[in-house]
Short mmCIF file of N, CA, C and O in Angstrom, two decimals:
data_model
loop_
_atom_site.label_atom_id
_atom_site.label_comp_id
_atom_site.label_asym_id
_atom_site.label_seq_id
_atom_site.Cartn_x
_atom_site.Cartn_y
_atom_site.Cartn_z
N MET R 2 122.83 136.03 59.22
CA MET R 2 122.61 134.77 58.58
C MET R 2 123.77 133.90 58.33
O MET R 2 123.73 132.64 58.62
N GLU R 3 125.02 134.49 58.09
CA GLU R 3 126.26 133.79 58.02
C GLU R 3 126.54 133.00 59.39
O GLU R 3 126.92 131.77 59.21
N ASN R 4 126.40 133.69 60.39
CA ASN R 4 126.46 133.07 61.86
C ASN R 4 125.58 131.86 62.03
O ASN R 4 126.10 130.79 62.56
N LYS R 5 124.42 132.04 61.58
CA LYS R 5 123.51 130.78 61.73
C LYS R 5 123.78 129.62 60.97
O LYS R 5 123.79 128.53 61.52
N THR R 6 124.25 129.75 59.77
CA THR R 6 124.67 128.68 59.00
C THR R 6 125.95 127.94 59.43
O THR R 6 126.08 126.64 59.56
N SER R 7 126.89 128.77 59.99
CA SER R 7 128.15 128.26 60.37
C SER R 7 127.97 127.40 61.68
O SER R 7 128.49 126.33 61.88
N LYS R 8 126.94 127.96 62.47
CA LYS R 8 126.51 127.31 63.63
C LYS R 8 125.78 125.97 63.38
O LYS R 8 126.08 124.84 64.08
N TYR R 9 125.06 126.07 62.35
CA TYR R 9 124.19 124.73 61.99
C TYR R 9 125.23 123.75 61.38
O TYR R 9 125.05 122.47 61.79
N PHE R 10 126.33 124.23 60.72
CA PHE R 10 127.24 123.19 60.12
C PHE R 10 128.08 122.54 61.17
O PHE R 10 128.20 121.31 61.36
N LYS R 11 128.46 123.37 62.30
CA LYS R 11 129.26 122.79 63.42
C LYS R 11 128.29 121.73 64.15
O LYS R 11 128.82 120.60 64.32
N TYR R 12 127.02 121.98 64.33
CA TYR R 12 126.11 121.08 64.95
C TYR R 12 125.95 119.81 64.14
O TYR R 12 126.10 118.85 64.67
N ALA R 13 125.83 120.02 62.67
CA ALA R 13 125.62 118.77 61.93
C ALA R 13 126.91 117.99 61.94
O ALA R 13 126.84 116.72 61.99
N ILE R 14 127.96 118.64 61.77
CA ILE R 14 129.31 117.80 61.82
C ILE R 14 129.48 117.04 63.20
O ILE R 14 129.83 115.85 63.14
N GLY R 15 129.14 117.70 64.27
CA GLY R 15 129.11 117.00 65.69
C GLY R 15 128.19 115.87 65.77
O GLY R 15 128.57 114.79 66.16
N GLU R 16 127.06 116.02 65.04
CA GLU R 16 126.04 114.89 65.19
C GLU R 16 126.56 113.65 64.39
O GLU R 16 126.50 112.59 64.82
N ILE R 17 127.10 113.99 63.11
CA ILE R 17 127.73 113.06 62.31
C ILE R 17 128.81 112.16 62.95
O ILE R 17 128.96 111.06 62.99
N LEU R 18 129.73 113.09 63.68
CA LEU R 18 130.87 112.50 64.41
C LEU R 18 130.32 111.44 65.47
O LEU R 18 130.83 110.38 65.70
N LEU R 19 129.26 111.98 66.18
CA LEU R 19 128.72 111.14 67.25
C LEU R 19 128.23 109.78 66.64
O LEU R 19 128.39 108.70 67.27
N VAL R 20 127.41 109.81 65.68
CA VAL R 20 126.99 108.59 64.91
C VAL R 20 128.12 107.67 64.43
O VAL R 20 128.06 106.50 64.80
N VAL R 21 129.09 108.37 63.90
CA VAL R 21 130.32 107.37 63.33
C VAL R 21 130.98 106.85 64.55
O VAL R 21 131.39 105.59 64.51
N ILE R 22 131.07 107.54 65.66
CA ILE R 22 131.69 106.91 66.78
C ILE R 22 130.97 105.85 67.48
O ILE R 22 131.48 104.77 67.67
N GLY R 23 129.65 106.05 67.54
CA GLY R 23 128.81 105.02 67.91
C GLY R 23 128.83 103.76 67.10
O GLY R 23 128.84 102.63 67.67
N ILE R 24 128.83 104.02 65.80
CA ILE R 24 128.95 102.72 64.77
C ILE R 24 130.18 101.99 65.07
O ILE R 24 130.25 100.89 65.12
N LEU R 25 131.32 102.68 65.24
CA LEU R 25 132.61 102.14 65.46
C LEU R 25 132.64 101.27 66.76
O LEU R 25 133.20 100.22 66.84
N ILE R 26 132.03 101.91 67.82
CA ILE R 26 131.95 101.16 69.13
C ILE R 26 131.07 99.84 69.02
O ILE R 26 131.59 98.82 69.44
N ALA R 27 130.05 100.02 68.21
CA ALA R 27 129.21 98.81 68.10
C ALA R 27 129.90 97.76 67.35
O ALA R 27 129.79 96.65 67.71
N LEU R 28 130.60 98.23 66.29
CA LEU R 28 131.39 97.23 65.46
C LEU R 28 132.51 96.55 66.52
O LEU R 28 132.74 95.27 66.39
N GLN R 29 133.21 97.31 67.40
CA GLN R 29 134.26 96.74 68.16
C GLN R 29 133.56 95.84 69.14
O GLN R 29 134.08 94.61 69.27
N ILE R 30 132.47 96.12 69.64
CA ILE R 30 131.75 95.10 70.71
C ILE R 30 131.41 93.88 69.80
O ILE R 30 131.66 92.78 70.26
N ASN R 31 130.90 94.01 68.66
CA ASN R 31 130.46 92.78 67.89
C ASN R 31 131.76 91.92 67.55
O ASN R 31 131.60 90.64 67.68
N ASN R 32 132.82 92.55 67.16
CA ASN R 32 134.07 91.83 66.87
C ASN R 32 134.47 91.00 68.20
O ASN R 32 134.85 89.88 68.16
N LEU R 33 134.41 91.66 69.22
CA LEU R 33 134.81 90.98 70.63
C LEU R 33 133.83 89.85 70.85
O LEU R 33 134.55 88.75 71.12
N ASN R 34 132.53 90.02 70.66
CA ASN R 34 131.69 88.90 70.74
C ASN R 34 131.93 87.69 69.76
O ASN R 34 131.89 86.44 70.25
N GLU R 35 132.22 88.09 68.50
CA GLU R 35 132.59 87.00 67.59
C GLU R 35 133.92 86.28 67.98
O GLU R 35 133.90 85.02 67.91
N ALA R 36 134.84 86.97 68.52
CA ALA R 36 136.02 86.29 68.85
C ALA R 36 135.87 85.36 70.09
O ALA R 36 136.29 84.24 70.08
N LYS R 37 134.97 85.82 71.03
CA LYS R 37 134.66 85.01 72.10
C LYS R 37 133.87 83.71 71.75
O LYS R 37 134.11 82.64 72.19
N LYS R 38 132.95 83.83 70.68
CA LYS R 38 132.29 82.65 70.24
C LYS R 38 133.14 81.73 69.63
O LYS R 38 133.07 80.49 69.81
N GLN R 39 134.12 82.25 68.88
CA GLN R 39 135.06 81.26 68.14
C GLN R 39 135.87 80.54 69.10
O GLN R 39 136.40 79.47 68.91
N GLU R 40 136.24 81.10 70.36
CA GLU R 40 137.11 80.37 71.38
C GLU R 40 136.43 79.07 71.83
O GLU R 40 137.20 78.15 72.17
N TYR R 41 134.98 79.28 71.92
CA TYR R 41 134.33 77.98 72.58
C TYR R 41 134.22 76.98 71.61
O TYR R 41 133.98 77.21 70.36
#
């Protein structure tokens, strides 16, 4: 039982990290697009 829960927690943390990284990348792309808009 102990092994299953630790495996699940590692999986959950990995999923959360992937989501956070995805959000950060999306925000960076959005910031770049906004900067380009303001140049014109």
